[in-house]
Amino acid sequence: MKCPLCGAVALIHDTRDPPDSYKGQTTAIAAVTGDVFPACGESTRDVAVSNRVMRQMRGFSKQVNTAIVVS
């Protein structure tokens, strides 16, 4: 597989806690496993992991929006 961003071909399988930022707030998405291109940090994930990450990102956005409304 070739990275669509940097063109590198070396991949490592890894689990990371990538950050998610929304409206100036930041959190970490825990235990995201996938293949990472070490040259640039771009990653690929399977569908189940991607769906979990998206659910957590949407939940974080809702949490931030709720905190803004309450403030």
PDB file as gemmi writes it, atoms N, CA and C in Angstrom:
CRYST1    1.000    1.000    1.000  90.00  90.00  90.00 P 1                      
ATOM      1  N   MET A   1       0.851  -1.176   0.000  1.00  0.00           N  
ATOM      2  CA  MET A   1       0.000   0.000   0.000  1.00  0.00           C  
ATOM      3  C   MET A   1       0.894   1.235   0.000  1.00  0.00           C  
ATOM      4  N   LYS A   2       0.489   2.255  -0.726  1.00  0.00           N  
ATOM      5  CA  LYS A   2       1.231   3.509  -0.815  1.00  0.00           C  
ATOM      6  C   LYS A   2       0.422   4.619  -0.151  1.00  0.00           C  
ATOM      7  N   CYS A   3       1.081   5.429   0.681  1.00  0.00           N  
ATOM      8  CA  CYS A   3       0.404   6.510   1.391  1.00  0.00           C  
ATOM      9  C   CYS A   3      -0.100   7.554   0.393  1.00  0.00           C  
ATOM     10  N   PRO A   4      -1.371   7.938   0.500  1.00  0.00           N  
ATOM     11  CA  PRO A   4      -1.908   8.946  -0.403  1.00  0.00           C  
ATOM     12  C   PRO A   4      -1.366  10.352  -0.115  1.00  0.00           C  
ATOM     13  N   LEU A   5      -0.790  10.562   1.062  1.00  0.00           N  
ATOM     14  CA  LEU A   5      -0.272  11.894   1.397  1.00  0.00           C  
ATOM     15  C   LEU A   5       1.196  12.068   1.030  1.00  0.00           C  
ATOM     16  N   CYS A   6       2.026  11.125   1.476  1.00  0.00           N  
ATOM     17  CA  CYS A   6       3.467  11.321   1.316  1.00  0.00           C  
ATOM     18  C   CYS A   6       4.117  10.367   0.325  1.00  0.00           C  
ATOM     19  N   GLY A   7       3.407   9.325  -0.095  1.00  0.00           N  
ATOM     20  CA  GLY A   7       3.961   8.378  -1.045  1.00  0.00           C  
ATOM     21  C   GLY A   7       4.784   7.266  -0.429  1.00  0.00           C  
ATOM     22  N   ALA A   8       4.969   7.277   0.889  1.00  0.00           N  
ATOM     23  CA  ALA A   8       5.752   6.229   1.559  1.00  0.00           C  
ATOM     24  C   ALA A   8       5.028   4.888   1.447  1.00  0.00           C  
ATOM     25  N   VAL A   9       5.794   3.828   1.520  1.00  0.00           N  
ATOM     26  CA  VAL A   9       5.192   2.496   1.448  1.00  0.00           C  
ATOM     27  C   VAL A   9       5.356   1.696   2.732  1.00  0.00           C  
ATOM     28  N   ALA A  10       6.213   2.133   3.635  1.00  0.00           N  
ATOM     29  CA  ALA A  10       6.429   1.403   4.888  1.00  0.00           C  
ATOM     30  C   ALA A  10       5.269   1.650   5.839  1.00  0.00           C  
ATOM     31  N   LEU A  11       4.693   0.578   6.352  1.00  0.00           N  
ATOM     32  CA  LEU A  11       3.593   0.629   7.316  1.00  0.00           C  
ATOM     33  C   LEU A  11       3.983  -0.090   8.588  1.00  0.00           C  
ATOM     34  N   ILE A  12       3.457   0.381   9.719  1.00  0.00           N  
ATOM     35  CA  ILE A  12       3.573  -0.362  10.969  1.00  0.00           C  
ATOM     36  C   ILE A  12       2.167  -0.506  11.550  1.00  0.00           C  
ATOM     37  N   HIS A  13       1.904  -1.633  12.170  1.00  0.00           N  
ATOM     38  CA  HIS A  13       0.627  -1.853  12.842  1.00  0.00           C  
ATOM     39  C   HIS A  13       0.794  -1.345  14.267  1.00  0.00           C  
ATOM     40  N   ASP A  14      -0.088  -0.441  14.694  1.00  0.00           N  
ATOM     41  CA  ASP A  14       0.113   0.214  15.975  1.00  0.00           C  
ATOM     42  C   ASP A  14      -1.229   0.595  16.592  1.00  0.00           C  
ATOM     43  N   THR A  15      -1.213   0.796  17.897  1.00  0.00           N  
ATOM     44  CA  THR A  15      -2.375   1.309  18.626  1.00  0.00           C  
ATOM     45  C   THR A  15      -1.961   2.632  19.251  1.00  0.00           C  
ATOM     46  N   ARG A  16      -2.763   3.668  18.972  1.00  0.00           N  
ATOM     47  CA  ARG A  16      -2.450   5.013  19.455  1.00  0.00           C  
ATOM     48  C   ARG A  16      -3.692   5.655  20.053  1.00  0.00           C  
ATOM     49  N   ASP A  17      -3.493   6.787  20.718  1.00  0.00           N  
ATOM     50  CA  ASP A  17      -4.574   7.592  21.278  1.00  0.00           C  
ATOM     51  C   ASP A  17      -4.560   8.954  20.574  1.00  0.00           C  
ATOM     52  N   PRO A  18      -5.073   9.015  19.342  1.00  0.00           N  
ATOM     53  CA  PRO A  18      -4.977  10.271  18.596  1.00  0.00           C  
ATOM     54  C   PRO A  18      -5.862  11.366  19.197  1.00  0.00           C  
ATOM     55  N   PRO A  19      -5.421  12.617  19.063  1.00  0.00           N  
ATOM     56  CA  PRO A  19      -6.219  13.730  19.582  1.00  0.00           C  
ATOM     57  C   PRO A  19      -7.387  14.059  18.658  1.00  0.00           C  
ATOM     58  N   ASP A  20      -8.423  14.623  19.236  1.00  0.00           N  
ATOM     59  CA  ASP A  20      -9.550  15.168  18.484  1.00  0.00           C  
ATOM     60  C   ASP A  20      -9.803  16.556  19.047  1.00  0.00           C  
ATOM     61  N   SER A  21      -9.849  17.551  18.188  1.00  0.00           N  
ATOM     62  CA  SER A  21     -10.088  18.927  18.617  1.00  0.00           C  
ATOM     63  C   SER A  21     -11.370  19.450  17.984  1.00  0.00           C  
ATOM     64  N   TYR A  22     -12.111  20.213  18.790  1.00  0.00           N  
ATOM     65  CA  TYR A  22     -13.357  20.801  18.324  1.00  0.00           C  
ATOM     66  C   TYR A  22     -13.615  22.076  19.120  1.00  0.00           C  
ATOM     67  N   LYS A  23     -13.789  23.174  18.420  1.00  0.00           N  
ATOM     68  CA  LYS A  23     -14.064  24.473  19.035  1.00  0.00           C  
ATOM     69  C   LYS A  23     -13.118  24.801  20.185  1.00  0.00           C  
ATOM     70  N   GLY A  24     -11.826  24.561  19.956  1.00  0.00           N  
ATOM     71  CA  GLY A  24     -10.820  24.900  20.949  1.00  0.00           C  
ATOM     72  C   GLY A  24     -10.652  23.908  22.077  1.00  0.00           C  
ATOM     73  N   GLN A  25     -11.448  22.855  22.097  1.00  0.00           N  
ATOM     74  CA  GLN A  25     -11.340  21.805  23.121  1.00  0.00           C  
ATOM     75  C   GLN A  25     -10.666  20.585  22.497  1.00  0.00           C  
ATOM     76  N   THR A  26      -9.901  19.861  23.297  1.00  0.00           N  
ATOM     77  CA  THR A  26      -9.188  18.691  22.789  1.00  0.00           C  
ATOM     78  C   THR A  26      -9.410  17.507  23.717  1.00  0.00           C  
ATOM     79  N   THR A  27      -9.526  16.331  23.113  1.00  0.00           N  
ATOM     80  CA  THR A  27      -9.614  15.071  23.849  1.00  0.00           C  
ATOM     81  C   THR A  27      -8.777  14.045  23.102  1.00  0.00           C  
ATOM     82  N   ALA A  28      -8.621  12.879  23.676  1.00  0.00           N  
ATOM     83  CA  ALA A  28      -7.922  11.778  23.001  1.00  0.00           C  
ATOM     84  C   ALA A  28      -8.922  10.662  22.748  1.00  0.00           C  
ATOM     85  N   ILE A  29      -8.849  10.076  21.589  1.00  0.00           N  
ATOM     86  CA  ILE A  29      -9.652   8.902  21.260  1.00  0.00           C  
ATOM     87  C   ILE A  29      -8.794   7.696  21.642  1.00  0.00           C  
ATOM     88  N   ALA A  30      -9.239   6.945  22.626  1.00  0.00           N  
ATOM     89  CA  ALA A  30      -8.418   5.871  23.203  1.00  0.00           C  
ATOM     90  C   ALA A  30      -8.323   4.639  22.313  1.00  0.00           C  
ATOM     91  N   ALA A  31      -7.127   4.074  22.291  1.00  0.00           N  
ATOM     92  CA  ALA A  31      -6.849   2.757  21.724  1.00  0.00           C  
ATOM     93  C   ALA A  31      -7.351   2.581  20.296  1.00  0.00           C  
ATOM     94  N   VAL A  32      -6.848   3.416  19.397  1.00  0.00           N  
ATOM     95  CA  VAL A  32      -7.206   3.311  17.979  1.00  0.00           C  
ATOM     96  C   VAL A  32      -6.122   2.485  17.296  1.00  0.00           C  
ATOM     97  N   THR A  33      -6.501   1.317  16.807  1.00  0.00           N  
ATOM     98  CA  THR A  33      -5.559   0.401  16.175  1.00  0.00           C  
ATOM     99  C   THR A  33      -5.703   0.472  14.660  1.00  0.00           C  
ATOM    100  N   GLY A  34      -4.561   0.488  14.000  1.00  0.00           N  
ATOM    101  CA  GLY A  34      -4.562   0.507  12.539  1.00  0.00           C  
ATOM    102  C   GLY A  34      -3.148   0.435  12.020  1.00  0.00           C  
ATOM    103  N   ASP A  35      -3.011   0.631  10.716  1.00  0.00           N  
ATOM    104  CA  ASP A  35      -1.706   0.656  10.074  1.00  0.00           C  
ATOM    105  C   ASP A  35      -1.304   2.111   9.880  1.00  0.00           C  
ATOM    106  N   VAL A  36      -0.082   2.446  10.290  1.00  0.00           N  
ATOM    107  CA  VAL A  36       0.397   3.820  10.289  1.00  0.00           C  
ATOM    108  C   VAL A  36       1.604   3.940   9.364  1.00  0.00           C  
ATOM    109  N   PHE A  37       1.623   5.003   8.570  1.00  0.00           N  
ATOM    110  CA  PHE A  37       2.799   5.338   7.777  1.00  0.00           C  
ATOM    111  C   PHE A  37       3.698   6.196   8.661  1.00  0.00           C  
ATOM    112  N   PRO A  38       4.832   5.660   9.148  1.00  0.00           N  
ATOM    113  CA  PRO A  38       5.685   6.410  10.066  1.00  0.00           C  
ATOM    114  C   PRO A  38       6.251   7.687   9.449  1.00  0.00           C  
ATOM    115  N   ALA A  39       6.382   7.744   8.141  1.00  0.00           N  
ATOM    116  CA  ALA A  39       6.968   8.917   7.487  1.00  0.00           C  
ATOM    117  C   ALA A  39       6.131  10.177   7.710  1.00  0.00           C  
ATOM    118  N   CYS A  40       4.792  10.017   7.767  1.00  0.00           N  
ATOM    119  CA  CYS A  40       3.937  11.211   7.886  1.00  0.00           C  
ATOM    120  C   CYS A  40       2.878  11.106   8.980  1.00  0.00           C  
ATOM    121  N   GLY A  41       2.649   9.903   9.523  1.00  0.00           N  
ATOM    122  CA  GLY A  41       1.659   9.728  10.580  1.00  0.00           C  
ATOM    123  C   GLY A  41       0.256   9.395  10.083  1.00  0.00           C  
ATOM    124  N   GLU A  42       0.041   9.414   8.773  1.00  0.00           N  
ATOM    125  CA  GLU A  42      -1.270   9.041   8.223  1.00  0.00           C  
ATOM    126  C   GLU A  42      -1.546   7.592   8.581  1.00  0.00           C  
ATOM    127  N   SER A  43      -2.830   7.245   8.788  1.00  0.00           N  
ATOM    128  CA  SER A  43      -3.154   5.877   9.177  1.00  0.00           C  
ATOM    129  C   SER A  43      -4.369   5.366   8.422  1.00  0.00           C  
ATOM    130  N   THR A  44      -4.479   4.049   8.407  1.00  0.00           N  
ATOM    131  CA  THR A  44      -5.660   3.387   7.859  1.00  0.00           C  
ATOM    132  C   THR A  44      -6.221   2.498   8.959  1.00  0.00           C  
ATOM    133  N   ARG A  45      -7.556   2.367   8.976  1.00  0.00           N  
ATOM    134  CA  ARG A  45      -8.227   1.564  10.001  1.00  0.00           C  
ATOM    135  C   ARG A  45      -9.286   0.711   9.341  1.00  0.00           C  
ATOM    136  N   ASP A  46      -9.676  -0.357  10.030  1.00  0.00           N  
ATOM    137  CA  ASP A  46     -10.773  -1.145   9.500  1.00  0.00           C  
ATOM    138  C   ASP A  46     -12.096  -0.437   9.804  1.00  0.00           C  
ATOM    139  N   VAL A  47     -13.164  -0.913   9.216  1.00  0.00           N  
ATOM    140  CA  VAL A  47     -14.466  -0.257   9.312  1.00  0.00           C  
ATOM    141  C   VAL A  47     -14.954  -0.174  10.755  1.00  0.00           C  
ATOM    142  N   ALA A  48     -14.815  -1.236  11.523  1.00  0.00           N  
ATOM    143  CA  ALA A  48     -15.302  -1.227  12.915  1.00  0.00           C  
ATOM    144  C   ALA A  48     -14.581  -0.178  13.749  1.00  0.00           C  
ATOM    145  N   VAL A  49     -13.266  -0.076  13.595  1.00  0.00           N  
ATOM    146  CA  VAL A  49     -12.497   0.918  14.344  1.00  0.00           C  
ATOM    147  C   VAL A  49     -12.893   2.318  13.887  1.00  0.00           C  
ATOM    148  N   SER A  50     -13.008   2.519  12.582  1.00  0.00           N  
ATOM    149  CA  SER A  50     -13.407   3.828  12.057  1.00  0.00           C  
ATOM    150  C   SER A  50     -14.773   4.249  12.575  1.00  0.00           C  
ATOM    151  N   ASN A  51     -15.710   3.325  12.629  1.00  0.00           N  
ATOM    152  CA  ASN A  51     -17.049   3.640  13.144  1.00  0.00           C  
ATOM    153  C   ASN A  51     -16.997   4.025  14.623  1.00  0.00           C  
ATOM    154  N   ARG A  52     -16.190   3.313  15.403  1.00  0.00           N  
ATOM    155  CA  ARG A  52     -16.049   3.643  16.830  1.00  0.00           C  
ATOM    156  C   ARG A  52     -15.435   5.026  17.005  1.00  0.00           C  
ATOM    157  N   VAL A  53     -14.407   5.327  16.232  1.00  0.00           N  
ATOM    158  CA  VAL A  53     -13.758   6.634  16.320  1.00  0.00           C  
ATOM    159  C   VAL A  53     -14.756   7.737  15.965  1.00  0.00           C  
ATOM    160  N   MET A  54     -15.528   7.546  14.914  1.00  0.00           N  
ATOM    161  CA  MET A  54     -16.503   8.561  14.501  1.00  0.00           C  
ATOM    162  C   MET A  54     -17.579   8.762  15.577  1.00  0.00           C  
ATOM    163  N   ARG A  55     -18.032   7.672  16.201  1.00  0.00           N  
ATOM    164  CA  ARG A  55     -19.013   7.801  17.291  1.00  0.00           C  
ATOM    165  C   ARG A  55     -18.439   8.618  18.446  1.00  0.00           C  
ATOM    166  N   GLN A  56     -17.193   8.346  18.799  1.00  0.00           N  
ATOM    167  CA  GLN A  56     -16.563   9.082  19.894  1.00  0.00           C  
ATOM    168  C   GLN A  56     -16.353  10.554  19.521  1.00  0.00           C  
ATOM    169  N   MET A  57     -16.006  10.823  18.285  1.00  0.00           N  
ATOM    170  CA  MET A  57     -15.819  12.206  17.846  1.00  0.00           C  
ATOM    171  C   MET A  57     -17.152  12.967  17.871  1.00  0.00           C  
ATOM    172  N   ARG A  58     -18.216  12.323  17.417  1.00  0.00           N  
ATOM    173  CA  ARG A  58     -19.541  12.965  17.470  1.00  0.00           C  
ATOM    174  C   ARG A  58     -19.964  13.209  18.913  1.00  0.00           C  
ATOM    175  N   GLY A  59     -19.700  12.251  19.792  1.00  0.00           N  
ATOM    176  CA  GLY A  59     -20.037  12.417  21.208  1.00  0.00           C  
ATOM    177  C   GLY A  59     -19.262  13.565  21.835  1.00  0.00           C  
ATOM    178  N   PHE A  60     -17.992  13.701  21.480  1.00  0.00           N  
ATOM    179  CA  PHE A  60     -17.182  14.792  21.997  1.00  0.00           C  
ATOM    180  C   PHE A  60     -17.717  16.131  21.498  1.00  0.00           C  
ATOM    181  N   SER A  61     -18.090  16.206  20.233  1.00  0.00           N  
ATOM    182  CA  SER A  61     -18.653  17.443  19.680  1.00  0.00           C  
ATOM    183  C   SER A  61     -19.932  17.838  20.408  1.00  0.00           C  
ATOM    184  N   LYS A  62     -20.778  16.863  20.666  1.00  0.00           N  
ATOM    185  CA  LYS A  62     -22.019  17.139  21.394  1.00  0.00           C  
ATOM    186  C   LYS A  62     -21.724  17.634  22.811  1.00  0.00           C  
ATOM    187  N   GLN A  63     -20.739  17.005  23.453  1.00  0.00           N  
ATOM    188  CA  GLN A  63     -20.354  17.406  24.814  1.00  0.00           C  
ATOM    189  C   GLN A  63     -19.859  18.855  24.814  1.00  0.00           C  
ATOM    190  N   VAL A  64     -19.037  19.223  23.857  1.00  0.00           N  
ATOM    191  CA  VAL A  64     -18.519  20.593  23.774  1.00  0.00           C  
ATOM    192  C   VAL A  64     -19.664  21.567  23.500  1.00  0.00           C  
ATOM    193  N   ASN A  65     -20.542  21.224  22.565  1.00  0.00           N  
ATOM    194  CA  ASN A  65     -21.664  22.102  22.241  1.00  0.00           C  
ATOM    195  C   ASN A  65     -22.587  22.290  23.431  1.00  0.00           C  
ATOM    196  N   THR A  66     -22.826  21.240  24.201  1.00  0.00           N  
ATOM    197  CA  THR A  66     -23.678  21.333  25.386  1.00  0.00           C  
ATOM    198  C   THR A  66     -23.033  22.240  26.427  1.00  0.00           C  
ATOM    199  N   ALA A  67     -21.732  22.116  26.614  1.00  0.00           N  
ATOM    200  CA  ALA A  67     -21.025  22.944  27.588  1.00  0.00           C  
ATOM    201  C   ALA A  67     -21.075  24.417  27.180  1.00  0.00           C  
ATOM    202  N   ILE A  68     -21.015  24.698  25.891  1.00  0.00           N  
ATOM    203  CA  ILE A  68     -21.063  26.085  25.395  1.00  0.00           C  
ATOM    204  C   ILE A  68     -22.445  26.678  25.650  1.00  0.00           C  
ATOM    205  N   VAL A  69     -23.508  25.895  25.417  1.00  0.00           N  
ATOM    206  CA  VAL A  69     -24.876  26.372  25.609  1.00  0.00           C  
ATOM    207  C   VAL A  69     -25.141  26.644  27.081  1.00  0.00           C  
ATOM    208  N   VAL A  70     -24.648  25.770  27.969  1.00  0.00           N  
ATOM    209  CA  VAL A  70     -24.881  25.898  29.401  1.00  0.00           C  
ATOM    210  C   VAL A  70     -24.109  27.093  29.977  1.00  0.00           C  
ATOM    211  N   SER A  71     -22.944  27.364  29.445  1.00  0.00           N  
ATOM    212  CA  SER A  71     -22.095  28.453  29.982  1.00  0.00           C  
ATOM    213  C   SER A  71     -22.725  29.801  29.882  1.00  0.00           C  
TER     214      SER A  71                                                      
END                                                                             
